[in-house]
């Protein structure tokens, strides 16, 4: 379980940095990944 959380954090960090690096274009992916992570954490 802890490994899964580390993996999620790495994905989150990557997508966040990608979103900051390429503002508008990265933002759609960032929002999509955020909603996917929320769905995963809920069930």
C-alpha positions as MATLAB code, in Angstrom:
seq = 'XXXXXXXXXXXXXXXXXXXXXXXXXXXXXXXXXXXXXXXXXXX';
ca = [
       0.000    0.000    0.000;
       2.820    2.382    0.886;
       4.514    1.661   -2.451;
       1.246    2.572   -4.196;
       1.166    5.921   -2.389;
       4.784    6.628   -3.340;
       3.942    5.848   -6.964;
       0.935    8.178   -6.858;
       3.058   10.936   -5.339;
       5.622   10.563   -8.122;
       2.878   10.753  -10.763;
       1.351   13.778   -9.021;
       4.742   15.512   -8.811;
       5.495   14.770  -12.468;
       2.122   16.044  -13.662;
       2.322   19.113  -11.423;
       5.766   20.061  -12.725;
       4.649   19.344  -16.287;
       1.585   21.551  -15.766;
       3.686   24.396  -14.363;
       6.249   24.012  -17.139;
       3.671   24.197  -19.925;
       0.861   26.149  -18.260;
      -2.237   25.891  -20.437;
      -1.452   22.676  -22.292;
      -0.297   20.771  -19.207;
      -3.263   21.952  -17.178;
      -5.836   19.707  -18.840;
      -3.704   16.642  -18.120;
      -3.111   17.872  -14.550;
      -6.841   18.240  -13.883;
      -7.590   14.860  -15.449;
      -4.952   13.082  -13.368;
      -6.198   14.833  -10.225;
      -9.741   13.567  -10.807;
      -8.406   10.059  -11.536;
      -6.426   10.037   -8.280;
      -9.482   11.222   -6.344;
     -11.589    8.469   -7.912;
      -8.922    5.882   -7.045;
      -8.683    7.051   -3.428;
     -12.473    6.891   -3.020;
     -12.829    3.386   -4.428;
];
